[in-house]
Coordinates of C-alpha atoms and ligand atoms in Angstrom, one line a residue:
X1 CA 26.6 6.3 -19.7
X2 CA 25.5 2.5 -18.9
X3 CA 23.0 1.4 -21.2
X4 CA 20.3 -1.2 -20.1
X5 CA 20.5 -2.7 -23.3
X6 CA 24.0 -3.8 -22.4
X7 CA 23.3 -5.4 -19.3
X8 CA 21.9 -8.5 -21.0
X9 CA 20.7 -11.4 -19.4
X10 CA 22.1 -10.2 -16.2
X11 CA 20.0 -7.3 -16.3
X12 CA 16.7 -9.4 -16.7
X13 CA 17.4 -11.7 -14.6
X14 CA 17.5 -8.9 -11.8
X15 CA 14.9 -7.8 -12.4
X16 CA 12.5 -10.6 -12.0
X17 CA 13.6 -11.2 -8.6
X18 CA 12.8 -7.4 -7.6
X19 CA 10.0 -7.5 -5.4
X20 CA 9.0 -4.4 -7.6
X21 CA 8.7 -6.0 -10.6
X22 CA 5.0 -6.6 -11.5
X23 CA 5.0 -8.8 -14.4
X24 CA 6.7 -12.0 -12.6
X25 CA 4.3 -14.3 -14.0
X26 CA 5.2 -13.0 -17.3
X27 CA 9.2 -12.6 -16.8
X28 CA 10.8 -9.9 -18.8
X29 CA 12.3 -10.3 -22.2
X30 CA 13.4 -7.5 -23.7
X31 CA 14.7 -4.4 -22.0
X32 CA 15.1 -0.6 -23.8
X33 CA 16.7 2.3 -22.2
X34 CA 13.9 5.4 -22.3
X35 CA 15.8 8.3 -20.6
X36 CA 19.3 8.0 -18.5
X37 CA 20.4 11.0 -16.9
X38 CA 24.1 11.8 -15.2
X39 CA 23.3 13.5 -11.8
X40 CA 26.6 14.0 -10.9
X41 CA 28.7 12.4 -8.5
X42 CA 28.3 8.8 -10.8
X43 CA 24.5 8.5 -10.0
X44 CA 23.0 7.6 -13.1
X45 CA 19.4 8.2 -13.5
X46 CA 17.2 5.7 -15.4
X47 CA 13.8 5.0 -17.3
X48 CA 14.1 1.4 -19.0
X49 CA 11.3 -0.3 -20.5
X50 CA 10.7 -3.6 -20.3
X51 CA 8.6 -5.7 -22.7
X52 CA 6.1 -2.6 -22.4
X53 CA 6.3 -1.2 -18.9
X54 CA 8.6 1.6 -18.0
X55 CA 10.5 1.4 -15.2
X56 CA 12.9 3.2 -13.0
X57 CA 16.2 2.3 -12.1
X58 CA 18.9 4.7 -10.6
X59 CA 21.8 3.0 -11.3
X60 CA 25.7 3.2 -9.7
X61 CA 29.0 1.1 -11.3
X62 CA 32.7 1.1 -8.9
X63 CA 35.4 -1.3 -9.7
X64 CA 35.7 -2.4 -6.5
X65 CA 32.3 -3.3 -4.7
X66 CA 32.1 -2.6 -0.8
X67 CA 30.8 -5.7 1.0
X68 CA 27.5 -3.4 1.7
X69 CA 26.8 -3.4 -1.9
X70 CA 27.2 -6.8 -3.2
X71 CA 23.3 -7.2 -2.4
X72 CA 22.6 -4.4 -4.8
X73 CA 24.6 -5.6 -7.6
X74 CA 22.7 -6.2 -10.8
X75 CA 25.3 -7.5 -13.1
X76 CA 28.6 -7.0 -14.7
X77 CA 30.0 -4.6 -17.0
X78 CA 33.5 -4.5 -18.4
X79 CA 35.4 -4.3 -15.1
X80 CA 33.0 -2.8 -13.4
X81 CA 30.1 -3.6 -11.5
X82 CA 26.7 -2.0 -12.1
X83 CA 24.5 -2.0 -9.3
X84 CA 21.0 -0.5 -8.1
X85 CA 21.9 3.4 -7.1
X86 CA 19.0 3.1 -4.1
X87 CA 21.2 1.2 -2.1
X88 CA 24.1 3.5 -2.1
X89 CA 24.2 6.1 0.8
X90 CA 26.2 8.3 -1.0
X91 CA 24.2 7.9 -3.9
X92 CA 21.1 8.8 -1.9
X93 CA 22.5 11.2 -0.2
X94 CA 23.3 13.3 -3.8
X95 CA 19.5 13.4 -4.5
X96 CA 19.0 15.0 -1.3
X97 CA 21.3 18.1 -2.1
X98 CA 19.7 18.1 -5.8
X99 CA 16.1 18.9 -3.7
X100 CA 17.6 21.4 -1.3
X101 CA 19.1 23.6 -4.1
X102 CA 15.7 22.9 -6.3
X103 CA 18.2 21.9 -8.9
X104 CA 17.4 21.0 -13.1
X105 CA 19.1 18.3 -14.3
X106 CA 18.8 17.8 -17.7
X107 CA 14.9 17.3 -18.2
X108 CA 15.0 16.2 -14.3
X109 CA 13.5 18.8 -11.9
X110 CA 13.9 18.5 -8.5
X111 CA 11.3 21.0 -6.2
X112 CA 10.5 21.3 -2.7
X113 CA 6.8 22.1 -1.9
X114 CA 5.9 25.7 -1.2
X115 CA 7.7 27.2 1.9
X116 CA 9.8 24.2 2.6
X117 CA 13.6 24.2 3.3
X118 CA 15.5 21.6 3.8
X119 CA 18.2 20.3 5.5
X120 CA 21.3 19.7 4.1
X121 CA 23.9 16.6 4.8
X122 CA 21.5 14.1 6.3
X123 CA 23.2 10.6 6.2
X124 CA 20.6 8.4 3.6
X125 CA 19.7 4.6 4.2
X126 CA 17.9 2.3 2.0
X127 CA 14.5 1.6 4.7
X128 CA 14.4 -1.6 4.2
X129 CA 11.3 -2.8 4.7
X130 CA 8.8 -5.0 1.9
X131 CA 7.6 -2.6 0.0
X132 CA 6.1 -1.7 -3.4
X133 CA 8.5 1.1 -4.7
X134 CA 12.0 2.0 -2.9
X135 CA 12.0 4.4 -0.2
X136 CA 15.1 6.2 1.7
X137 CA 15.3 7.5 4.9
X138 CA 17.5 10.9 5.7
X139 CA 18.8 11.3 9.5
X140 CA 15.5 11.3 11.2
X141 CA 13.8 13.7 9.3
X142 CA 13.1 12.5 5.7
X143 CA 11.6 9.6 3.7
X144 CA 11.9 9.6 -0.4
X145 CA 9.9 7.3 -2.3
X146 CA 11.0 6.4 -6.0
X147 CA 8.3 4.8 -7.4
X148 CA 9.3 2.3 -9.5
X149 CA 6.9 2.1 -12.0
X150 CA 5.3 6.0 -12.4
X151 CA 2.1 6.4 -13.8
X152 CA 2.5 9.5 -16.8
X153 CA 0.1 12.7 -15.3
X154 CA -0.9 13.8 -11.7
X155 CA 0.6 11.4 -9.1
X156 CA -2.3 10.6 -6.5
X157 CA -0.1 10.4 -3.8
X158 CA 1.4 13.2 -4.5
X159 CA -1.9 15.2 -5.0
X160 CA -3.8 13.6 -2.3
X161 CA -1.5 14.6 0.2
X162 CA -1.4 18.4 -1.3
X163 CA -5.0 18.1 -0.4
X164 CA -5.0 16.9 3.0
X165 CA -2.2 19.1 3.6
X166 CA -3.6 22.2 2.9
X167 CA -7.0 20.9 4.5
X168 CA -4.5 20.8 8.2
X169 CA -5.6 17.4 9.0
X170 CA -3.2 16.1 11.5
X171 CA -3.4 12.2 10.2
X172 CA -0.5 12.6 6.9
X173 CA 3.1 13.2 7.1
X174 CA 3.8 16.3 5.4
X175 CA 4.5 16.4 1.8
X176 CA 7.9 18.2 1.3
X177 CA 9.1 17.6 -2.6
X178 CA 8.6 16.2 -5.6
X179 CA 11.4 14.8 -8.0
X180 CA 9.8 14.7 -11.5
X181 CA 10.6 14.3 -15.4
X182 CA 7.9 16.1 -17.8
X183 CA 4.8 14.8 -16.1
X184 CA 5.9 11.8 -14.3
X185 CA 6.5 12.2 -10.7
X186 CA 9.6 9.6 -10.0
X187 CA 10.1 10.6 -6.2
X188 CA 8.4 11.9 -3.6
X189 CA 9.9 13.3 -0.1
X190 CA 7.5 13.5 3.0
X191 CA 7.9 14.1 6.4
X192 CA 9.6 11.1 8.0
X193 CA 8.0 9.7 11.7
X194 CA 10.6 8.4 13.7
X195 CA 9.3 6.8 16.3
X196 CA 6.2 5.3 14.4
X197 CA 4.8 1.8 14.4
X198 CA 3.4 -0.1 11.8
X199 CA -0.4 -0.4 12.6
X200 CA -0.1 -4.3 11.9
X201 CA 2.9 -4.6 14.4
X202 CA 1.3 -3.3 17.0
X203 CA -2.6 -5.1 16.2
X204 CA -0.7 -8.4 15.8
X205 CA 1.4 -7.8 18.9
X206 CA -2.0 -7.6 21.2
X207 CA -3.3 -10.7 19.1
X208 CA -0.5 -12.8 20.4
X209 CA -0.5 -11.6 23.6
X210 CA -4.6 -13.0 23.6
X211 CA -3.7 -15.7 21.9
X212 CA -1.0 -16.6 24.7
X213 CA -3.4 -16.3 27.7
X214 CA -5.7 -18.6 27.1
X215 CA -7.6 -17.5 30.3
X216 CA -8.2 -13.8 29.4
X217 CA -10.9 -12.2 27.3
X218 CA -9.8 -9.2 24.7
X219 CA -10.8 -6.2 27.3
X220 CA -8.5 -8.0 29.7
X221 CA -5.0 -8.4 28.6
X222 CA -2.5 -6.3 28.5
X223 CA -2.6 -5.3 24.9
X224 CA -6.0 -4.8 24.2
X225 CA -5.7 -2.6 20.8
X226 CA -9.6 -1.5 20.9
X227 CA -8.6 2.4 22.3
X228 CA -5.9 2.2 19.4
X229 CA -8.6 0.6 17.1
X230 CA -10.7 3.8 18.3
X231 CA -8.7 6.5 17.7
X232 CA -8.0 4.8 13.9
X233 CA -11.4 4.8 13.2
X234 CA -11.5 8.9 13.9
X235 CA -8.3 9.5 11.8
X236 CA -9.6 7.4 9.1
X237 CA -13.2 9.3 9.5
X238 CA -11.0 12.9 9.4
X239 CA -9.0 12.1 6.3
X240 CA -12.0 11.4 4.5
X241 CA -14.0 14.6 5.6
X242 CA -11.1 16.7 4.4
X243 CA -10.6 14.4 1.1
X244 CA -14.4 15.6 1.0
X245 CA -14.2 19.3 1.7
X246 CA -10.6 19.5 -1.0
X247 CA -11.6 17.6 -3.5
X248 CA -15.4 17.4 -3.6
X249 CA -18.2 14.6 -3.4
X250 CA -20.8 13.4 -5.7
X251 CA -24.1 11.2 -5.5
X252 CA -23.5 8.1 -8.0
X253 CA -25.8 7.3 -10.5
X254 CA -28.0 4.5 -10.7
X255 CA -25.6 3.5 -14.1
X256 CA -22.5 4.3 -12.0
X257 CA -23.8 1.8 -8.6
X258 CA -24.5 -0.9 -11.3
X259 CA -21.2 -0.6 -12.4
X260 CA -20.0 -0.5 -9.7
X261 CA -21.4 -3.6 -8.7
X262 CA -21.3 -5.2 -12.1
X263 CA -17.5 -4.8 -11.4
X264 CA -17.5 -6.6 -8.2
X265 CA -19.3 -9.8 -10.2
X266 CA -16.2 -9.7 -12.6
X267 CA -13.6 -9.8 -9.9
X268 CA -16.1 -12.7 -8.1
X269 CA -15.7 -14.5 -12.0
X270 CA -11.7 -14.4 -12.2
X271 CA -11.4 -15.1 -8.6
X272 CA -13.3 -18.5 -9.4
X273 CA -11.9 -19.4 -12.4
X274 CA -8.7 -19.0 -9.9
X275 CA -10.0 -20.6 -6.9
X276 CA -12.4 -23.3 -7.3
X277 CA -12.7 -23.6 -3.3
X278 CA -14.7 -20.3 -3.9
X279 CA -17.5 -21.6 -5.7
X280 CA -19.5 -23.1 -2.5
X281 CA -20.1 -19.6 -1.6
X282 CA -20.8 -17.8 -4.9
X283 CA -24.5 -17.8 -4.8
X284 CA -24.0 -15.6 -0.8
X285 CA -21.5 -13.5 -2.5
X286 CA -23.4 -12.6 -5.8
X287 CA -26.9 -11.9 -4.1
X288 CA -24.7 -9.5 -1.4
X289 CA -23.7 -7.9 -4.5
X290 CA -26.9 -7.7 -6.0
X291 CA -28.0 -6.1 -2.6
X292 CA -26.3 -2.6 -3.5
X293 CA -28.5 -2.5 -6.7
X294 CA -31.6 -2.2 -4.3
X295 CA -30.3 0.6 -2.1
X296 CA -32.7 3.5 -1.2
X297 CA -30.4 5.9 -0.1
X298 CA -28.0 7.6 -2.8
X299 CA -24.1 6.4 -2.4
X300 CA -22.0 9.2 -1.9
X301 CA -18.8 9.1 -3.6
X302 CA -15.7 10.5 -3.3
X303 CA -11.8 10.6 -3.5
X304 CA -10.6 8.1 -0.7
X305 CA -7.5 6.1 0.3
X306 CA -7.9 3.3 -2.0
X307 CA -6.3 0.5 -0.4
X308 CA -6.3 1.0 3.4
X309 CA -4.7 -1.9 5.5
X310 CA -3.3 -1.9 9.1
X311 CA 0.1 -2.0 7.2
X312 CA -0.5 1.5 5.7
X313 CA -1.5 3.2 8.9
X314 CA 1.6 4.1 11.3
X315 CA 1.3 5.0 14.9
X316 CA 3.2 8.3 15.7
X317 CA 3.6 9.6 18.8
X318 CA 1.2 12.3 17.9
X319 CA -1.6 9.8 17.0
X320 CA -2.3 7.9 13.8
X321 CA -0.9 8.8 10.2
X322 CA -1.8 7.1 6.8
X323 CA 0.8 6.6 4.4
X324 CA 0.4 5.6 1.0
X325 CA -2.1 7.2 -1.2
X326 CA -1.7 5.3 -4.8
X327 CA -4.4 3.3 -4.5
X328 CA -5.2 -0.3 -4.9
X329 CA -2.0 -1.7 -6.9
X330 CA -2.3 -3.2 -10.1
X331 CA -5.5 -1.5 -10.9
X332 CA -5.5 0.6 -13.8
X333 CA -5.0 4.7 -13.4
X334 CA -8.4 5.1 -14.1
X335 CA -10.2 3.0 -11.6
X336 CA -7.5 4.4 -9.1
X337 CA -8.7 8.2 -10.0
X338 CA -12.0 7.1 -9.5
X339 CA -14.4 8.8 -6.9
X340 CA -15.1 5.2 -4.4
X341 CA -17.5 5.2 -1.5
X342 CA -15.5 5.8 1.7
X343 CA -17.1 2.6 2.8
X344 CA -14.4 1.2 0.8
X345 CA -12.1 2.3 3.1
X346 CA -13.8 1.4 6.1
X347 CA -14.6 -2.3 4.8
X348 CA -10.9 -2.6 4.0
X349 CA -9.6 -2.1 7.5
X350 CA -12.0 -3.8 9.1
X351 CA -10.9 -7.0 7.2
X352 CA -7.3 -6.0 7.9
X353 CA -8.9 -6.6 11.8
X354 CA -9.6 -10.0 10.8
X355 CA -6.4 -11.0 9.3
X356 CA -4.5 -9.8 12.0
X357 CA -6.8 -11.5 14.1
X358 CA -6.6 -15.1 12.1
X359 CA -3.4 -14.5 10.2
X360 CA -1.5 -16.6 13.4
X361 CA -3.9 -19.4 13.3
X362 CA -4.1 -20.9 9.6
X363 CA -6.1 -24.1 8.5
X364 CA -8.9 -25.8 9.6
X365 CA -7.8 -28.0 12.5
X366 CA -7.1 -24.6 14.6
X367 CA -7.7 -24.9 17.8
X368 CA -11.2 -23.8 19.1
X369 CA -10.4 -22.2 21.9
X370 CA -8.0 -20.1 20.1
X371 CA -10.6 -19.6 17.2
X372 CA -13.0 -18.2 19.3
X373 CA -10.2 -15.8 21.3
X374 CA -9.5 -14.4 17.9
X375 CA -13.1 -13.7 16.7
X376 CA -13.4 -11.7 19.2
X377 CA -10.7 -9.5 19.2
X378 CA -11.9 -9.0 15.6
X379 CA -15.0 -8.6 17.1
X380 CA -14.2 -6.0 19.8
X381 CA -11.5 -4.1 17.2
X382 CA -13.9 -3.6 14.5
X383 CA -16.5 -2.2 16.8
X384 CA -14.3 -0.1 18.5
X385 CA -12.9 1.1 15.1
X386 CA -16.2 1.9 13.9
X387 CA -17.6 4.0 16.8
X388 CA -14.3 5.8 16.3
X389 CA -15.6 6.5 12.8
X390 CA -18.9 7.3 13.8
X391 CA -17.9 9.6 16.1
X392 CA -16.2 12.0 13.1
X393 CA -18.1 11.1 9.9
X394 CA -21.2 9.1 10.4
X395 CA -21.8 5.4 11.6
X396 CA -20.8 2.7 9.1
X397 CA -22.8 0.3 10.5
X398 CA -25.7 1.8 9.6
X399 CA -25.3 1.5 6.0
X400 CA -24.8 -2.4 6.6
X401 CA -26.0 -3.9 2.9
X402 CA -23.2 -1.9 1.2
X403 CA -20.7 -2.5 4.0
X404 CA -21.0 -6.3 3.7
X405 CA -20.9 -5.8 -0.4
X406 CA -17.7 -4.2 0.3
X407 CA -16.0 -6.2 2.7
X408 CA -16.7 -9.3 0.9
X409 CA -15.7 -7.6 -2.2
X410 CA -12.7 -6.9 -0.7
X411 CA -12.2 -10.6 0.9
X412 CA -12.7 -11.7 -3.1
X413 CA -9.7 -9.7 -4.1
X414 CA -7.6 -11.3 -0.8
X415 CA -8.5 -14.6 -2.5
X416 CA -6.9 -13.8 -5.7
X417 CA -4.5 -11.9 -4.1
X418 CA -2.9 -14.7 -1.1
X419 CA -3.6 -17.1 -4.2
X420 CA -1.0 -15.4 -6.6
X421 CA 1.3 -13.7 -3.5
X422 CA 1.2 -15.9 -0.5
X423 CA -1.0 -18.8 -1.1
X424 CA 0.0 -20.4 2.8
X425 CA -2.4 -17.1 3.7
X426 CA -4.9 -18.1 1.3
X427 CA -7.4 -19.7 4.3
X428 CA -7.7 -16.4 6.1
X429 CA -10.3 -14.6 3.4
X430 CA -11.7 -17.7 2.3
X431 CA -12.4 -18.3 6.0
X432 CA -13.8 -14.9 6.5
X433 CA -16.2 -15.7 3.5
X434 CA -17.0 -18.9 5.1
X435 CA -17.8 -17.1 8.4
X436 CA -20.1 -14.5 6.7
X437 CA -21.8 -17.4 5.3
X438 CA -23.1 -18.8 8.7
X439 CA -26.4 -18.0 10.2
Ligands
LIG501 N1 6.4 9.2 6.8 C1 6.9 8.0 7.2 N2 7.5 7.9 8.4 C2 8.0 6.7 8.8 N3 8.0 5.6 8.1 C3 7.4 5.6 6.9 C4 6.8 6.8 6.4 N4 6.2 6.6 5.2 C5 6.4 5.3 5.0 N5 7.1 4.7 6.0 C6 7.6 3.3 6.1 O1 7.9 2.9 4.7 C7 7.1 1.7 4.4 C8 6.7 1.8 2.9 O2 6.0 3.0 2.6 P1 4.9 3.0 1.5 O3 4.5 4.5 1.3 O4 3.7 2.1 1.9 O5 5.6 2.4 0.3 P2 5.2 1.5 -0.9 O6 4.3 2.3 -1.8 O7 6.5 1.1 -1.6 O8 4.5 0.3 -0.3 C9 5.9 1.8 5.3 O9 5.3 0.5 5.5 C10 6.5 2.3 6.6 O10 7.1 1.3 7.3
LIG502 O1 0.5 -3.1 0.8 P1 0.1 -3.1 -0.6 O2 -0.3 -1.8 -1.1 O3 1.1 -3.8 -1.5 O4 -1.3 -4.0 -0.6 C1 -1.3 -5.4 -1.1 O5 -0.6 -6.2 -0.1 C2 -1.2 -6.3 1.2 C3 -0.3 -7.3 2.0 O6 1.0 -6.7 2.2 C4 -2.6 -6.9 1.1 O7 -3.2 -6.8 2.4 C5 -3.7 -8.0 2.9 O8 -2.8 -8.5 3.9 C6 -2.6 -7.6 5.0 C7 -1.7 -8.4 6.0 O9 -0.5 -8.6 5.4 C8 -4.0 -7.3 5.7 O10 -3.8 -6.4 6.7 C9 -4.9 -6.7 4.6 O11 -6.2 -6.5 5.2 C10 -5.1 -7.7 3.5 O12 -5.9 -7.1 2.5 C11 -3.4 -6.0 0.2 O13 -4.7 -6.5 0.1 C12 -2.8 -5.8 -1.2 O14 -3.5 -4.9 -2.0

C-alpha cells in the first residue's frame, strides 16, 4: 500500500497546484491517509485528509512512466513513481468492470441504478476539460465523476438526478451508478452526450460572430442564439416543475425571506471589504435587497439547480441538458440542501447572458459601438430566455423586485468570485452593477 504520509513534500506540493484543491489560499500542510483501498489491478483507492479536509485521490505507482503519464505524476517513491490513478486508462477502465459486476471491495460498493446494465470494455479517457472534480469518459457512452472532495450523507447530485429521473423530464443525462464508501458517494456515472456543446461555446460563438459584423443587429447574423436562448429557458422552467412535483415546494416565512435577505447584506459586506470599487454602488444594492423584505406575494421555495451558468447547460442533439447538480461551490452543505426560490436559477443564467455577452470586451475604453452590439444580444437573449420560461412555469419578469435582488445578488458573488479566481474578468459584474445603476 502507498501511504500519503510518505509522499512528503512532493505530495503537498501537488496538491496545491490541483485545480481541485480548495484551500489554495491557505496551502496544505499536513496530509493523513483516511482509508486506502487495493482495487485490483494496482489501482489504489484513497481518502487523505489534509489539514482538515478529506480528499480523494486514486492513486497508480510503475517503475517506468509512459510519456502519457508524466503529467499525472505526483512524486516519487523508492523506485517508483506514484501518480494520480484518474489519468490512467487502464486504471479507469478497472473501475468500470468493478460497476458492471456491482462489485464490494473492501468497504467500497460499487452499484448501478435500478434496471441498468452496462457495457463492458469501453476504452476510458481522462475528459479533460476545467473542471471542479475529475470526470472520465467510457467509449461514447459513459461519463464518471469522482468528486474530489465528498460531502458525508446524501449526494445532491446524485439525488437530484434520481428525482428528475424518475419525474421523465427529458433535460438530465440519465443517472446510471453510484461508487460509494459508507455514506459518501465518491463517484458518480451518468449517461454520457456525445455530441453535446457547452452552452457557453456555443452563446459566445454567436457573440463573436456580432461582435465581427459591425453592420448587423443580433436578429440578423448568422448566429443569433435567441431560439437556443428559447428553448433553454423551457428546459430550465421543466427541471424546476419536476424538482417541484419530486421533491415538494414550500411558502417561506417572513423569518426565512429576512434571512434570506439578511444573507445577501453579508455576502454585499465581505464583497466590500474585498473590493473597495464596490462601495459607489452599495447604497443601489442594499435598498434592492431591502426591496424583497416588502414583497406582497409569498416566495415559493423549493429544491433547484443551485448554481446554473451557460457552462453547466449542454446542447445535445435532443435539446438542452443540465449537468451538475451540487450546488453553488464552496457553500456549506447546509445552505446547498436548502429549498432557494427558482428565481435563483433564472437570475443566474440570465447573468451568464451578460458575461458571455461582455466577457470579450473588458475595461472601460471598449469600444462603443461594440458595447452597445453586446447589450443587446444580452438584451434579446435574456428576453428570449425568459419567454421560454414563461411559456413552461410562469413569467419571471413579473416577479421583477426579487429578480433584480437576485441577479445582483448573484453579480456580488461574481465580484468576489473573478476577484479571488480571475481578477482580469473582474470588470464584467462590476460593470453589470454599474449598468443596473443607470436610469
Ligand atoms: N453527460 C455528459 N455528457 C457529455 N459531457 C458531459 C456530461 N456531463 C458533464 N460533461 C462535461 O464535463 C464537464 C464537467 O462536468 P461537471 O459535472 O460540471 O463537473 P464538475 O462538477 O467537476 O465541474 C462539463 O462541463 C461538460 O463539458
Ligand atoms: O462552474 P462552477 O460550478 O465551478 O462555478 C463557478 O465558476 C464559474 C466560472 O467557471 C462561475 O461563473 C461565472 O463565469 C461564467 C463564465 O465563465 C459565467 O457564465 C457565469 O454567469 C458566471 O457566474 C460561477 O459563478 C462559479 O460559481
Amino acid at each position: 500500500m502507498i501511504r500519503p504520509e510518505d509522499l512528503g513534500e512532493g505530495l503537498l506540493t501537488w496538491l496545491v497546484e490541483q485545480r481541485w484543491f480548495r484551500a489554495k489560499a491557505r496551502g496544505a500542510t499536513t496530509v493523513g491517509t483516511r482509508g486506502a483501498t487495493a482495487l485490483g489491478h494496482g489501482l489504489q483507492h484513497t481518502m487523505i485528509e489534509v489539514d482538515s479536509d478529506l480528499y480523494q485521490l486514486p492513486l497508480g505507482a510503475r517503475r517506468d512512466i509512459p510519456d502519457h503519464l508524466t503529467p499525472a505524476v505526483i512524486t516519487r517513491l523508492g523506485d517508483e513513481s506514484v501518480y494520480d490513478a484518474t489519468q490512467d486508462t487502464e486504471l479507469m477502465a478497472h473501475l468500470l468492470t468493478l460497476l458492471a459486476d456491482g462489485a464490494t471491495v473492501d468497504g467500497l460498493s460499487f452499484r448501478t441504478e435500478p434496471g441498468v446494465t452496462l457495457e463492458r470494455d469501453l476504452r476510458a479517457r481522462p475528459i479533460g476539460v476545467e473542471q471542479s472534480n475529475t470526470s472520465i469518459v467510457y467509449g461514447a457512452r459513459y461519463i464518471l465523476k469522482l468528486y474530489r472532495q465528498p460531502d458525508p450523507g446524501p449526494n445532491r447530485d446524485v439525488e437530484l438526478h434520481r428525482a428528475l429521473r424518475s419525474a421523465g423530464t427529458p433535460h438530465i443525462a440519465a443517472p446510471l451508478g453510484v461508487i460509494s464508501e459508507g455514506d459518501l458517494v465518491l463517484g458518480f456515472l451518468q449517461e454520457f452526450l456525445p455530441n453535446a456543446v457547452e452552452g457557453w461555446a456555443t452563446a459566445t460563438a454567436s457573440v463573436r460572430d456580432l461582435l465581427a459584423e459591425g453592420d448587423l443587429h443580433a436578429d440578423e447574423v448568422g448566429g443569433d442564439f435567441a431560439g437556443e436562448a428559447h428553448r433553454l429557458g423551457a428546459a430550465v422552467a421543466d427541471v424546476h416543475a419536476a424538482l417541484a412535483t419530486e421533491t415538494g415546494t414550500s411558502a417561506a416565512s417572513p423569518d426565512e425571506v429576512d434571512a434570506e435577505v439578511d444573507a445577501m447584506h453579508a455576502r454585499l459586506d465581505a464583497a466590500l471589504s474585498e473590493v473597495p470599487e464596490l462601495a459607489a454602488r452599495e447604497r443601489l444594492l442594499r435598498s434592492a435587497f431591502d426591496a424583497v423584505r416588502e414583497l406582497r406575494e409569498p416566495l415559493t421555495v423549493q429544491q433547484v439547480h443551485g448554481d446554473l451558468h451557460l457552462g453547466q447547460v449542454l446542447r445535445s442533439n435532443e435539446g438542452w441538458v443540465l449537468i451538475d447538480f451540487e450546488g453553488e461551490p464552496a457553500a456549506p452543505l447546509e445552505r446547498r440542501r436548502a429549498p432557494r426560490s427558482p428565481l435563483r436559477d433564472v437570475a443566474a443564467m440570465l447573468r451568464s447572458f451578460d458575461y458571455a455577452a461582455f466577457h470579450l470586451l473588458g475595461g472601460e475604453d471598449t469600444d462603443r459601438q461594440l458595447m452597445a452590439r453586446a447589450e443587446e444580444w444580452s438584451d434579446r437573449n435574456r428576453a428570449a430566455f425568459s419567454a421560454g420560461y414563461a411559456e413552461v412555469a410562469g413569467d419571471p419578469t413579473e416577479q421583477d423586485t426579487l429578480l433584480r435582488a437576485l441577479e445582483l445578488d448573484k453579480a456580488v458573488y461574481e465580484v468576489r468570485y473573478e476577484h479571488h479566481n480571475r481578477p482580469d474578468w473582474l470588470p464584467i459584474p462590476l460593470a453589470a452593477i454599474q449598468r443596473w445603476s443607470m436610469p
